[in-house]
Every structure is written in structure tokens, then in C-alpha cells.
XYZ file of C-alpha atoms in Angstrom:
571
model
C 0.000 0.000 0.000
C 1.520 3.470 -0.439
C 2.989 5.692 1.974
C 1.346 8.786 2.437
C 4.717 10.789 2.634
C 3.128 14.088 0.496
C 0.503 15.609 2.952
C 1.123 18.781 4.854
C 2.466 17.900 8.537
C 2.942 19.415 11.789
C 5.921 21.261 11.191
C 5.804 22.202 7.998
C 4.288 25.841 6.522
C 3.778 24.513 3.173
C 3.099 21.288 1.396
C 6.209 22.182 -0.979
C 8.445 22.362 2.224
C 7.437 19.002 3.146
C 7.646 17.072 -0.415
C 11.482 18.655 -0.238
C 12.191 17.089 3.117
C 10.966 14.463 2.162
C 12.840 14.386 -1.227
C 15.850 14.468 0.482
C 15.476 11.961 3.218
C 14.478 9.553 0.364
C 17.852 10.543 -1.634
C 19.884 10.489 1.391
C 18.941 7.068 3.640
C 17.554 4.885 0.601
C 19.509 1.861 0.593
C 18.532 1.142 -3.630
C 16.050 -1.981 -3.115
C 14.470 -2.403 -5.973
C 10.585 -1.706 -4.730
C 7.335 -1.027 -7.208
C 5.932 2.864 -7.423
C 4.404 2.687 -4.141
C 7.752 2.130 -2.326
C 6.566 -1.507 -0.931
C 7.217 -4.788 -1.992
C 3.621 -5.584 -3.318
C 2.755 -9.711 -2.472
C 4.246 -12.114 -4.166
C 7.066 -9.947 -5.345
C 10.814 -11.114 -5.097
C 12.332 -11.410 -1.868
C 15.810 -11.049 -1.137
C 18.347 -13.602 -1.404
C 19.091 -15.433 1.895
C 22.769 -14.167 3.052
C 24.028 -14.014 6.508
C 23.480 -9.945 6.327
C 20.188 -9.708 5.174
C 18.785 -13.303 6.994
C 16.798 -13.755 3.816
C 13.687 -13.426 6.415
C 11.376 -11.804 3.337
C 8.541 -11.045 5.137
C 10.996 -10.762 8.580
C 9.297 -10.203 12.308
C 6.147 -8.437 10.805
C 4.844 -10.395 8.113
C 5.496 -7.463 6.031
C 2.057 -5.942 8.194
C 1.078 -2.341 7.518
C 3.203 0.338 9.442
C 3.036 4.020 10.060
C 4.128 6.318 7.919
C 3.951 9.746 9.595
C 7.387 11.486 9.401
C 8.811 13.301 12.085
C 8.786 17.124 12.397
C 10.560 19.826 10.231
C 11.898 20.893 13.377
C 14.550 23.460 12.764
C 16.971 24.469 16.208
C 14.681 27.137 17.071
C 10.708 26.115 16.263
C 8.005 28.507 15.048
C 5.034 28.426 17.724
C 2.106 27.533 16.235
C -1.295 27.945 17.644
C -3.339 24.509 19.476
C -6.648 23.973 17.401
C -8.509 23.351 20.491
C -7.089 25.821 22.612
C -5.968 28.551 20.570
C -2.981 28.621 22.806
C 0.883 28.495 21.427
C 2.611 25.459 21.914
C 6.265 24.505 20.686
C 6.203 22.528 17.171
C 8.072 19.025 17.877
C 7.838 19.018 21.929
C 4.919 16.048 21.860
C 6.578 14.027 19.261
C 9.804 14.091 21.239
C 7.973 13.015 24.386
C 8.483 8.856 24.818
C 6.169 7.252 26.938
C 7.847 6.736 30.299
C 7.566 2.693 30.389
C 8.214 2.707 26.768
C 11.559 4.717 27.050
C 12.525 2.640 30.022
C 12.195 -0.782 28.344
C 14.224 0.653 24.940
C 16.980 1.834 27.334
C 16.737 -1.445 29.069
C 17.103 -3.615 26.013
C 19.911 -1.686 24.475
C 21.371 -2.422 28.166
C 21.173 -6.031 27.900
C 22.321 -6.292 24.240
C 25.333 -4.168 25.303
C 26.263 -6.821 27.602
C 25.503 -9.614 25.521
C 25.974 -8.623 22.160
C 28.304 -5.808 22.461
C 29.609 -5.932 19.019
C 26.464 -4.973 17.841
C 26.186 -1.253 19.058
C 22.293 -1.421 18.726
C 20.942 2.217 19.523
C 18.143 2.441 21.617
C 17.021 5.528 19.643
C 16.850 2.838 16.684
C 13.895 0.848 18.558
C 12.088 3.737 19.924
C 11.807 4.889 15.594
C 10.798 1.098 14.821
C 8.256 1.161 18.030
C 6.815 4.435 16.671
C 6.241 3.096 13.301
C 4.799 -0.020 14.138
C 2.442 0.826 17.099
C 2.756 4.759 17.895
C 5.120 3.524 20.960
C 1.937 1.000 22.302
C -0.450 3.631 20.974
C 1.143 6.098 23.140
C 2.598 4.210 25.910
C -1.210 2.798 26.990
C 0.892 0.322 29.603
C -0.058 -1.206 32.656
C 3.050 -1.280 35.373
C 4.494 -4.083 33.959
C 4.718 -2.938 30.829
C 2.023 -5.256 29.078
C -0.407 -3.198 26.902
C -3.938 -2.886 28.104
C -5.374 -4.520 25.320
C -3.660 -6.676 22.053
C -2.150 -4.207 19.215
C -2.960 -6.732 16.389
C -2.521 -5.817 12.649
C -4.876 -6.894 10.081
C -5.470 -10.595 8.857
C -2.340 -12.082 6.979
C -5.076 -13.737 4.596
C -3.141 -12.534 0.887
C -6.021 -9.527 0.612
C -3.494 -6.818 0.363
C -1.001 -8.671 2.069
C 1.312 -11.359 2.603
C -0.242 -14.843 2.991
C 0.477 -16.498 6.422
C -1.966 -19.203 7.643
C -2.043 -19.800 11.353
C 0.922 -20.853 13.125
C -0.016 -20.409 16.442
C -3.594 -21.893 16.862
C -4.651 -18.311 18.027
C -2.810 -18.576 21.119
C -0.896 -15.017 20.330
C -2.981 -12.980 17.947
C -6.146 -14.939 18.721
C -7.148 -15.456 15.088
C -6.924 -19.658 13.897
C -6.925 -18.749 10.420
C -4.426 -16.700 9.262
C -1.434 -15.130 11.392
C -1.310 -11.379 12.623
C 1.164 -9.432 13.747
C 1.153 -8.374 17.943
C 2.477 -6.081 20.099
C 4.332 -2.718 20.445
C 6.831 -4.319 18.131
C 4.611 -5.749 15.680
C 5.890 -9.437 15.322
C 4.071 -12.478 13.794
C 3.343 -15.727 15.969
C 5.735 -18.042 13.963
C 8.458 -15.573 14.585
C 7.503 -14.304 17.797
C 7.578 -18.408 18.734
C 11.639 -18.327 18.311
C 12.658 -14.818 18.974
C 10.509 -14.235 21.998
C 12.261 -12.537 25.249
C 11.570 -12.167 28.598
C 12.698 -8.526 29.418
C 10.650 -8.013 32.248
C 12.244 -11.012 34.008
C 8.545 -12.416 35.218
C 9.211 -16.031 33.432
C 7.129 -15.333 30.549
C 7.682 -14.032 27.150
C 5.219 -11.893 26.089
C 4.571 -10.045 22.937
C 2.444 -7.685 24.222
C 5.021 -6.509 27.130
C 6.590 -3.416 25.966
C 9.881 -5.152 27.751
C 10.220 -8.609 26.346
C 9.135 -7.130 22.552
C 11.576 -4.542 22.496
C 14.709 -6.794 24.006
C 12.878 -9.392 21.478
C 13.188 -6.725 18.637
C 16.754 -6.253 20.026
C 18.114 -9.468 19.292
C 16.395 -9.989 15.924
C 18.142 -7.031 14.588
C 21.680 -7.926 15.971
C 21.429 -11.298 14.267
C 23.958 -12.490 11.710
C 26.930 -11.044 13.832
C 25.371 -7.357 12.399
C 27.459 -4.334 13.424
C 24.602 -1.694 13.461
C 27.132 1.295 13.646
C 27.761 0.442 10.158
C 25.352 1.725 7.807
C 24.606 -0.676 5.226
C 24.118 -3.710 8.410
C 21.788 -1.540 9.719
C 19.988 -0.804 6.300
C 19.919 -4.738 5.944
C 18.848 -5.234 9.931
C 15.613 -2.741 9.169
C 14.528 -4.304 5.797
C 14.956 -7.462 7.474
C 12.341 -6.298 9.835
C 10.100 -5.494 7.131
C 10.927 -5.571 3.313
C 10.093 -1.745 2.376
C 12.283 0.961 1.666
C 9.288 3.221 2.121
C 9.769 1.732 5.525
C 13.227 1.682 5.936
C 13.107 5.235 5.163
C 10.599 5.775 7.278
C 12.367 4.233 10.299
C 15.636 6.378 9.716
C 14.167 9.018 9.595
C 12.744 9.025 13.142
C 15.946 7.672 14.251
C 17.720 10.617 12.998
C 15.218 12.530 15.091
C 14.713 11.052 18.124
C 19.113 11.289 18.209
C 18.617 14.759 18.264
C 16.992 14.446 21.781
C 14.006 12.903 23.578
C 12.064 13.625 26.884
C 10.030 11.322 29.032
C 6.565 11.899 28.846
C 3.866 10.433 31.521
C 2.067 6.956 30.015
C -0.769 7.307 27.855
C -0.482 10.254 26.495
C 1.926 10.133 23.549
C 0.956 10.935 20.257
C -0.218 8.674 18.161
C 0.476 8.689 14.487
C -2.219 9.035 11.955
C -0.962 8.169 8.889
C -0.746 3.993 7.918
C 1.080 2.658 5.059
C -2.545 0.837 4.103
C -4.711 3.692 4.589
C -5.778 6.181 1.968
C -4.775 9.683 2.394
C -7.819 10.988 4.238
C -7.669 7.850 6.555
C -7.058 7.688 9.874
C -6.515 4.221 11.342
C -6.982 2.758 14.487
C -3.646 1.912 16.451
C -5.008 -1.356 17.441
C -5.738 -2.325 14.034
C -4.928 -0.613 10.786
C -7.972 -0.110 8.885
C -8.466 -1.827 5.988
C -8.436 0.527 2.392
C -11.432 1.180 1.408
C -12.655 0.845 -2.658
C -12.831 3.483 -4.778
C -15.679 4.358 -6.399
C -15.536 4.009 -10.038
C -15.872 7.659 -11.522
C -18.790 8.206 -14.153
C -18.407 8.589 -17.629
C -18.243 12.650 -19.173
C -20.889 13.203 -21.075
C -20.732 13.520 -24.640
C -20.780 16.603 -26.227
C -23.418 17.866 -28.726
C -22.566 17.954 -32.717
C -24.321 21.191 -34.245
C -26.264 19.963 -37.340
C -25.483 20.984 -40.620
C -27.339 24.643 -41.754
C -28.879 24.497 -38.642
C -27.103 28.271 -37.685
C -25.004 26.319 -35.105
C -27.960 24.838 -33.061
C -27.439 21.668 -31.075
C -29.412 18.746 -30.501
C -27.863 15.961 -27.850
C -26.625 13.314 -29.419
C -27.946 9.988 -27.499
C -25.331 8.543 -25.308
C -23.734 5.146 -26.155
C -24.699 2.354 -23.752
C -22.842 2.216 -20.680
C -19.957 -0.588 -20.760
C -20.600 -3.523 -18.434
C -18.296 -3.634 -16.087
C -15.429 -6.376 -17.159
C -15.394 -9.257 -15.045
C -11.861 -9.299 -12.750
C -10.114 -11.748 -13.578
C -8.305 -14.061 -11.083
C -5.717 -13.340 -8.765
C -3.231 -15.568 -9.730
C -1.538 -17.813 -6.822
C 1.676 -16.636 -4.891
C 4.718 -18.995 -4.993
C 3.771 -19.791 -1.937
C 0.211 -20.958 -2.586
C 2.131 -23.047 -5.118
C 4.333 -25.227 -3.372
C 3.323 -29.192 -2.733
C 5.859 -30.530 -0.314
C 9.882 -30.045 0.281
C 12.207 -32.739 -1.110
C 15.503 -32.858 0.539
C 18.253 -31.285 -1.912
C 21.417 -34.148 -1.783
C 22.101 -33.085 1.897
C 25.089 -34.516 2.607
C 25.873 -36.458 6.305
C 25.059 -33.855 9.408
C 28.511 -34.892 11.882
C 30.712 -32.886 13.656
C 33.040 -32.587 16.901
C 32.117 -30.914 19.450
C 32.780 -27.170 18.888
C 33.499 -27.316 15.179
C 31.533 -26.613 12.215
C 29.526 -29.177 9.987
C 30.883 -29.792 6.520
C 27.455 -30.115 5.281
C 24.399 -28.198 4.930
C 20.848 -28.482 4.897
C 19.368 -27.999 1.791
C 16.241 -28.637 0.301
C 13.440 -28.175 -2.416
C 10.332 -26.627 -3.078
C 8.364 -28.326 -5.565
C 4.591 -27.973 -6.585
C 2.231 -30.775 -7.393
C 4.060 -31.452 -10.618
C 7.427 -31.501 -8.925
C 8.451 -28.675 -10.845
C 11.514 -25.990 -8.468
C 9.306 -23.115 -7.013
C 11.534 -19.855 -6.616
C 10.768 -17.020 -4.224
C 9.363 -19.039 -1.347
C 10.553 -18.770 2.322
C 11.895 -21.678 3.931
C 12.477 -21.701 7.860
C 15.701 -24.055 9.161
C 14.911 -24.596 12.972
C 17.300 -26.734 15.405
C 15.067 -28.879 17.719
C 16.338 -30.694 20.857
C 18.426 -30.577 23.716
C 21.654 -28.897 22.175
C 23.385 -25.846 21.998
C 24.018 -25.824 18.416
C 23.251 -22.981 16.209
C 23.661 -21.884 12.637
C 26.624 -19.433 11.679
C 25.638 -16.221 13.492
C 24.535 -18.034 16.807
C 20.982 -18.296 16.071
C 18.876 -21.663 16.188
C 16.328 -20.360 13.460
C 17.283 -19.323 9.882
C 15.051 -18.360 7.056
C 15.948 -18.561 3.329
C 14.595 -17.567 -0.125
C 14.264 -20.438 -2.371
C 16.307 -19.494 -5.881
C 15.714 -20.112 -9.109
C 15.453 -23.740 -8.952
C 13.574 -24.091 -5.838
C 16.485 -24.975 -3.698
C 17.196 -23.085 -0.241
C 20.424 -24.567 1.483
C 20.006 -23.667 5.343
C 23.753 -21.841 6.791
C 26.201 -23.725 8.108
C 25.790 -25.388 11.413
C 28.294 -24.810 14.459
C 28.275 -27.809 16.879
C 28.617 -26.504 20.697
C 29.947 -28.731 23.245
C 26.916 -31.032 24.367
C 27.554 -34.042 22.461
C 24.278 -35.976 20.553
C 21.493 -36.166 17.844
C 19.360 -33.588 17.613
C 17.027 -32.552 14.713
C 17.180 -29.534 12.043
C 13.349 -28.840 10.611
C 12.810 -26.870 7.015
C 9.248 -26.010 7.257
C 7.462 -23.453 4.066
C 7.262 -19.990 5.689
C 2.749 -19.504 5.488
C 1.882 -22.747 4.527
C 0.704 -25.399 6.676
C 2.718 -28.221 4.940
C 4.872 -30.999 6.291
C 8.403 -30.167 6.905
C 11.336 -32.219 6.436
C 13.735 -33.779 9.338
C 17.135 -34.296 9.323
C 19.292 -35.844 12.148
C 22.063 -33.755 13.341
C 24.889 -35.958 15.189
C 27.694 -33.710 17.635
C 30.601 -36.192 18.769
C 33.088 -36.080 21.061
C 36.203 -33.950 20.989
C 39.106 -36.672 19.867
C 42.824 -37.537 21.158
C 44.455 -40.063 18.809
C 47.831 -39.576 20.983
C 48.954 -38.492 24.495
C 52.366 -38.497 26.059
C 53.995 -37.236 29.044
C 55.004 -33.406 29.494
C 58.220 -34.833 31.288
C 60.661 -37.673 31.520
C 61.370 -37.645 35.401
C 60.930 -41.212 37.450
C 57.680 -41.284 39.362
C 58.971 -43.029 42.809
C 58.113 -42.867 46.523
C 58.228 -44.520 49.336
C 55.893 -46.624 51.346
C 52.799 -44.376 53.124
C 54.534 -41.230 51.330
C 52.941 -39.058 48.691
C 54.986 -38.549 44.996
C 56.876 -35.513 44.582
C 55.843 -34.965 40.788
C 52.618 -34.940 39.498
C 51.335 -36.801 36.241
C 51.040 -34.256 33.516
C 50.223 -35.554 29.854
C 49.143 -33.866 26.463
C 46.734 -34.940 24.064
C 47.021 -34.454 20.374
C 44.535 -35.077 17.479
C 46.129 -35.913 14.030
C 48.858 -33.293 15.167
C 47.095 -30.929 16.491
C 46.995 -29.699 20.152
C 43.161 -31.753 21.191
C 41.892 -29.296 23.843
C 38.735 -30.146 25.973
C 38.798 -34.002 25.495
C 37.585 -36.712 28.165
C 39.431 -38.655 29.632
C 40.018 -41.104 32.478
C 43.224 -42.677 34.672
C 42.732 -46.166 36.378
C 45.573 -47.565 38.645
C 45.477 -51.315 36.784
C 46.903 -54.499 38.109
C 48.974 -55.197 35.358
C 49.485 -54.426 31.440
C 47.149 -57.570 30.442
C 44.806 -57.280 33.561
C 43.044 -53.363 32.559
C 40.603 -53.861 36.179
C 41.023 -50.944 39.129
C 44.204 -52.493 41.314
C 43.092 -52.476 45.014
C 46.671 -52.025 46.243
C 49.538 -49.722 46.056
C 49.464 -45.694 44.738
C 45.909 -44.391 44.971
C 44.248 -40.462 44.312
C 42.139 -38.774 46.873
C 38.737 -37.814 46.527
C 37.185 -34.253 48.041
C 36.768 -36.356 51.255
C 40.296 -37.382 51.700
C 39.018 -41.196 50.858
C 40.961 -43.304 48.544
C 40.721 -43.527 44.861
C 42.241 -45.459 42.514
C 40.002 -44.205 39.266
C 39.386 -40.736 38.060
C 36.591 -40.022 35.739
C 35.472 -37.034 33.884
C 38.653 -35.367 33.191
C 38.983 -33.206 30.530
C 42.121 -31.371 29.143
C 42.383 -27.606 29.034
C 42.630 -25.430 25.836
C 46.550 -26.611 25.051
C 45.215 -30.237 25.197
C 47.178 -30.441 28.508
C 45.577 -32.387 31.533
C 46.983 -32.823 35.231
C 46.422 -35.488 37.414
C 45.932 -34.836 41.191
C 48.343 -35.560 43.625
C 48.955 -39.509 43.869
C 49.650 -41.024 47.063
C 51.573 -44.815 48.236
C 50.384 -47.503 50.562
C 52.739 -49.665 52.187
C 52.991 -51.806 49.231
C 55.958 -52.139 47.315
C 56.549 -52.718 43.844
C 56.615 -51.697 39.900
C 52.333 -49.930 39.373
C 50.939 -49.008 36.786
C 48.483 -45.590 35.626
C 46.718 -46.439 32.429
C 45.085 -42.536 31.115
C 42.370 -43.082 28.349
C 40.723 -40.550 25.911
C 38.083 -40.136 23.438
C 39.149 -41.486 20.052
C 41.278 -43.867 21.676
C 44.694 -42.536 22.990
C 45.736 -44.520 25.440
C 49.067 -44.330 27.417
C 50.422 -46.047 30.879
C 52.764 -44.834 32.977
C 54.812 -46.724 35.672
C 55.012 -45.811 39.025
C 57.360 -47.038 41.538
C 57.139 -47.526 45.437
C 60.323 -48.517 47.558
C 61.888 -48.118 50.530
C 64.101 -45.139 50.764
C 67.873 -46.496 50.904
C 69.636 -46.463 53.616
């Protein structure tokens, strides 16, 4: 739907000065995505390519929903009063646009607080959700909050049923948007169910993540812009992070804009009485739309016919007579909307995915791919394919996150990015689902193993002796290697055996200590440190006497024993 960008606005003396400013925001922040006149990505256009800096989300956290499109104030450094229509009284042009609701503010300041800490090399601006908060909701439709933060009632945008915008059948049974037909977007920050399932936060810290908290959607918002390792000081990540939020540069514009504004300086204003926006990117230009839900455009009415004009007769002086008016045309019949990609698609056939296995804490040499076909099993491009990890695993997909969403190409394919195995070892499962279809996804079984030693040897070469009842002076220090290489943060495990041939616990002669001071004569879950190095405890002697040995085992099967010697000091 179009952005109403060209009416006259608070701010402003004429409509010229405002089509200028506008002119030049557009020239300046524009990243060059190819959009149709309207400055939106109408449904069923291309999406972008699925690259670690754009996420390939398409329709990203919104659904591509309707937005706001109210610009900020001309607001020069020192404002022309103008007068209040209700009051006749002079107020300062920009003052109530700078004002943030109090809870509102609080919970952007908050977020950027906790993505500082966890994500520092992200440099997300708070300023930058506070312009995506006012765009999508009016900042909760003015900061209308209880003290928790939660909205009074649901901010839902319109029905994701493919009438004006993106198709997106119910992903959530209702349970967020309370609609179990199609999806809709919720909240101060404007997010759909399916993606609101997986990039939920709790920012209020009450155990639940809700997306009608001003608290957990903003921190939510947060993170789904610093995803993909983005560096939003840098302006072409954060171009990509905003488009990735929603796929307009009518929008992206739109966004910058109030960033750039609200950088020049905010104040705190009490909750509920921001001001709301009036302007909505589905509205038409008289329109004012409710901030709960934008109002759906109404039809034009089709404008009559001129009449014809009269023909003067011939010799008639120039005299007239009405010349009888052709029938009226019937109106054509529409024809049909033709089917999205999307609507397309049949099922997903797997795309030669090659074996999912890797060590712990390395990357997997193969990726997920597969294919959208329709009925026919023809490739079906431009359709959005979601890669989720599912199980107990702290895996994730290049970037850290455990959902990725891709743009099929030309051939139908979408290959999911690499996957990073973290240190619990396991199956688990990766899921490629069709982004608005309810369709049966595909499974594949993801395998982590354990860090490896092929070799381990001793650190030094010095005697291990001691006498009976004593304690040995040196400690057993060995280092692991794997194919060469130094094998950090293997397992391992040292038994004091009865003899080379006889591998069972000895029950005589050196022994460890456990916490308790109690004897020990196997260790278990050791693990060697970064350098592949690992240090046995102190070992202590009985009174027996004799050659002992200290058999140290790993993952992948380096094994090596080491003799230990008890005798009686000579005289």
C-alpha cells in the first residue's frame, strides 16, 4: 500500500516544504532496493536472497504488516510556535513528538542495556527501537501500559489472509494474535506468531515471554536485529537489519528518519499520552486508522463517464441537438488473482544433503538444503523456507541463532547456513518447514561427537617413585594431540590397573584422593584444558611395594600407561 509521505504535517508551513524534506530523506537514507511505485514490496514480489546480512527473512518479524508512515517534524533548532486547534494557545512545534512514553523509554533503554552486555559488538541504539516502536504501534499507541509494561489490550494488525497482504496461515492456533486462520502481527513491536515463537524474550524477568510486554518485545526486537553477527554502527548492516524487519524501503526510510530525530533528543513523557500517528502505510490519504488495528483501504468508487458533447447539425445556424449517449460498458469481469509462490508449493524434497557430523565445537561440513516443488514436482523460486534446530543442544547456525530463514532461488532450492556444533555431544534434529503454509516439513538428524585424542604423552621424563605411606613428589602431567594438532577439551580417564594384560582398578599400592580425603584409585570425567594439557591430582603410596601401573584413556582412543614405583628409601 503506499505511503502517504506528500501531505502537509505538523511542522511544515507549506506542502512544498514538506515534499522537499521528504525528497531528500528519500535521496539520502535509501539503501537502492528495488521496490514497485508505491515504495513496498507488493505480495508475491521477489524477496531477497538469503545471506548471513540480510537473513533472507522476506517477510521478517512483521509479516510485512502495515506500518506508520507519519514522518517526524521539520523541526529546525529554534521552532516557530504555532497555535493549538482546540485551545488557541501556542505550543512549541516538535515538543509532543519528542515526548516517549515513560515505560516505553525505560524498556528501549533497558534492552539496548542487555544487548550491550551480551551482544556488544552490535552497538544497537536504543534511539533505533524507539523509531521502529513508533512506526509499528505509535510507541503502544502512546505508551497505553499497565506497570508491567504489558499493553492494556492486544495491538494486532490486520489478517495475513493474501487480501493486500502477505499470505500467512495460522501458526499459532490463536494462542498469540487470537485469530486460527491466518497469522497477525502483535504487540508494540509488531511481530508475527511463527516468529515471535523463536525470537521471543523475557525482558521483564517475570518467566514469561510476552509479545504484548513493551519489555520482552523490544529486548525481542533487540536481538532480531543484531542477528547475523550485524554491526549496526555500520550503515549498510543496519539498512539490511531494518529491511529485514520489514521488506520496504518506504519503511526503511521511514524508520531512519525518526531515528535521525529522536538522536537529536528525547524527553520522558507520563504513560498514555503520547501521540499517536495518523498516517498507515494501508490507509488512503484521508484515513485515519486505528492503532489497534490498521484499517483496511477502502474501494474506490468508479468515476462516471463525461458526457458527450453535442454535434451542431449541418445549416442548422449552429444549433445543437444531444446526441444519445452510447450504452454504458458492463463492467469487465476481474479476472483471477493468480496464486503466490507460496500458494504453489506441494511438499519439500531434501536437496542431496550430505551427512550432518561434527566434533564438538566445530563446524559441519554439510548443509541443509532442500526443495520446493509444486504438485508437478516442478523448483518453485521465491518461497521462504524456515531451518529450525530442535532438541536438547546448543548448536546454532553461523551467526549463533537456532532459526534461519531462506529464499528459495531459481530452482527451488534453499540450502540452510552452516551449522556450528557446541559442546553437548548428541542427535538432535534440524526442521525446514514453508514460511505460510501449513505443509509438512522435512527432518534431518544432526549428530555432535566427542572432541578426539588419537595420541597423548607425558610433558616430562622424570621417574615417578616414593616410598611406602609417602605421597609422589611430581605430578602426572600428559598432552593430548589429534592428528597433530593440540586436542583441547577431550575426556578422559586414569585407572591404577593391576597389570598391562589385567586393565581392572588395582586395590593395592598408589591411589588419588577424593574431596573427602578417601581413597581412589580411578578418576573419571577429566577433561584437558585449551593446550590439550591435563593434570592429574596428587597420587599417594600404601605400604605396598613394587613396579604400578596408571593407564590414562581418551576419546578417540589414545591410550598411554605410565609406571610408578614404590620402595623403601635407601639407607
Amino acid at each position: 500500500m503506499a505511503a502517504h509521505f506528500g501531505r502537509l504535517r505538523k511542522g511544515a508551513t507549506t506542502t512544498a516544504v514538506a515534499a522537499v524534506a521528504v525528497a531528500a530523506l528519500s535521496a539520502s537514507q535509501a539503501p537502492g532496493v528495488a521496490t514497485d511505485d508505491l515504495g513496498r514490496q507488493s505480495a508475491g514480489a521477489a524477496q531477497p536472497s538469503g545471506d548471513a546480512k540480510t537473513g533472507g527473512a522476506g517477510g521478517g518479524a512483521t509479516g510485512d504488516s502495515p506500518y506508520y508512515t507519519d514522518l517526524p517534524p521539520l523541526k529546525s533548532p529554534n521552532p516557530s510556535p504555532s497555535a493549538s486547534p482546540t485551545s488557541g494557545t501556542t505550543v512549541s512545534v516538535g515538543e509532543a513528538e519528542a515526548g516517549i512514553p515513560a515505560t516505553v523509554l525505560d524498556a528501549y533503554k533497558k534492552a539496548e542495556a542487555e544487548l550491550r552486555a551480551s551482544k556488544p559488538g552490535c552497538n544497537l541504539p536504543w534511539q533505533l527501537l524507539a523509531a521502529i516502536g513508533k512506526v509499528e504501534s505509535g510507541q503502544a499507541r502512546g505508551g497505553r501500559v499497565d506497570a508491567s509494561g504489558t499493553t492494556y489490550s492486544p495491538i494486532l494488525g490486520p489478517k495475513l489472509d493474501g487480501n493486500g497482504f502477505a499470505l500467512i496461515a495460522d501458526t499459532d492456533n490463536g494462542a498469540y494474535d487470537g485469530d486460527p486462520a491466518y497469522d497477525r502481527a502483535v504487540g508494540p513491536m509488531q511481530f508475527i506468531p511463527s516468529t515471535w515463537e523463536w525470537a521471543g524474550r523475557d525482558g521483564n524477568g517475570d518467566g514469561k515471554k510476552d509479545p504484548n510486554n513493551v519489555y520482552d518485545a523490544a529486548l525481542a526486537a533487540g536481538h532480531y536485529l543484531c542477528r547475523f553477527d550485524r554491526d549496526l554502527s555500520v550503515q549498510s548492516q543496519m539498512n539490511a537489519a531494518i529491511l529485514n524487519y520489514n521488506n520496504s524501503t518506504a519503511y526503511l526510510n521511514t524508520v531512519l528518519s525518526w531515528l535521525e530525530y529522536y538522536r537529536k533528543g528525547t524527553h520522558e513523557v507520563p504513560d498514555g499520552t503520547g501521540t499517536l500517528p495518523s498516517h498507515s502505510s494501508n490507509s488512503d490519504p484521508g484515513a485515519s486508522p486505528s492503532p489497534s488495528t490498521p484499517a483496511t483501504p477502502s474501494t474506490p468508487s468508479t468515476p462516471s463517464a463525461p458526457s458527450t458533447p453535442s454535434t451542431p447539425k449541418p445549416g442548422s445556424g449552429g444549433s445543437t441537438s444531444p446526441t444519445p449517449k452510447p450504452p454504458a460498458p458492463s463492467s469487465p469481469t476481474p479476472s483471477p488473482t493468480p496464486p503466490t509462490p507460496t500458494q504453489t508449493v506441494d511438499h519439500l524434497e531434501d536437496a542431496n544433503t550430505g551427512k550432518l557430523t561434527a566434533t564438538a565445537g566445530s563446524a559441519f561440513g554439510a548443509k541443509v538444503a532442500v526443495r520446493a516443488e509444486s504438485k508437478a514436482s516442478k523448483g518453485v523460486a521465491k518461497v521462504r523456507v524456515r531451518f529450525t534446530i530442535i532438541g536438547d543442544t546448543d548448536a546454532t547456525f553461523t551467526g549463533g541463532e537456532s532459526v534461519a530463514t531462506v529464499v528459495t532461488g531459481s530452482a527451488g532450492t534453499a540450502t540452510a547456513p552452516a551449522l556450528v556444533a557446541g559442546e553437548k555431544t548428541g542427535d538432535f534434529t534440524v526442521r525446514a518447514t514453508v514460511v505460510g503454509r501449513v505443509l509438512g516439513g522435512l527432518d534431518y538428524t544432526a549428530t555432535v561427537t566427542p572432541r578426539q585424542a588419537d595420541t597423548l604423552t607425558r610433558t616430562g621424563d622424570t621417574a615417578l617413585t616414593c616410598v611406602p605411606g609417602g605421597e609422589f613428589a611430581d605430578q602426572v602431567e600428559l598432552k593430548a594431540t589429534y592428528k597433530g594438532a593440540v586436542a583441547g577439551k577431550v575426556a578422559a580417564t586414569a585407572t591404577l590397573i593391576k597389570s598391562a594384560d589385567d586393565p581392572t582398578e588395582n586395590d593395592k599400592g598408589p591411589y588419588f584422593k577424593d574431596a573427602d580425603g578417601k581413597t581412589i584409585r580411578t578418576l573419571t570425567d577429566l577433561t584437558t584444558d585449551a593446550d590439550g594439557v591435563l593434570k592429574l591430582p596428587k597420587l599417594y603410596a600404601d605400604d605396598a611395594t613394587g613396579t604400578f601401573l596408571l593407564r590414562v584413556n581418551t576419546t578417540g582412543g589414545a591410550v598411554l600407561t605410565v609406571e610408578l614405583k614404590v620402595a623403601a628409601a635407601a639407607s
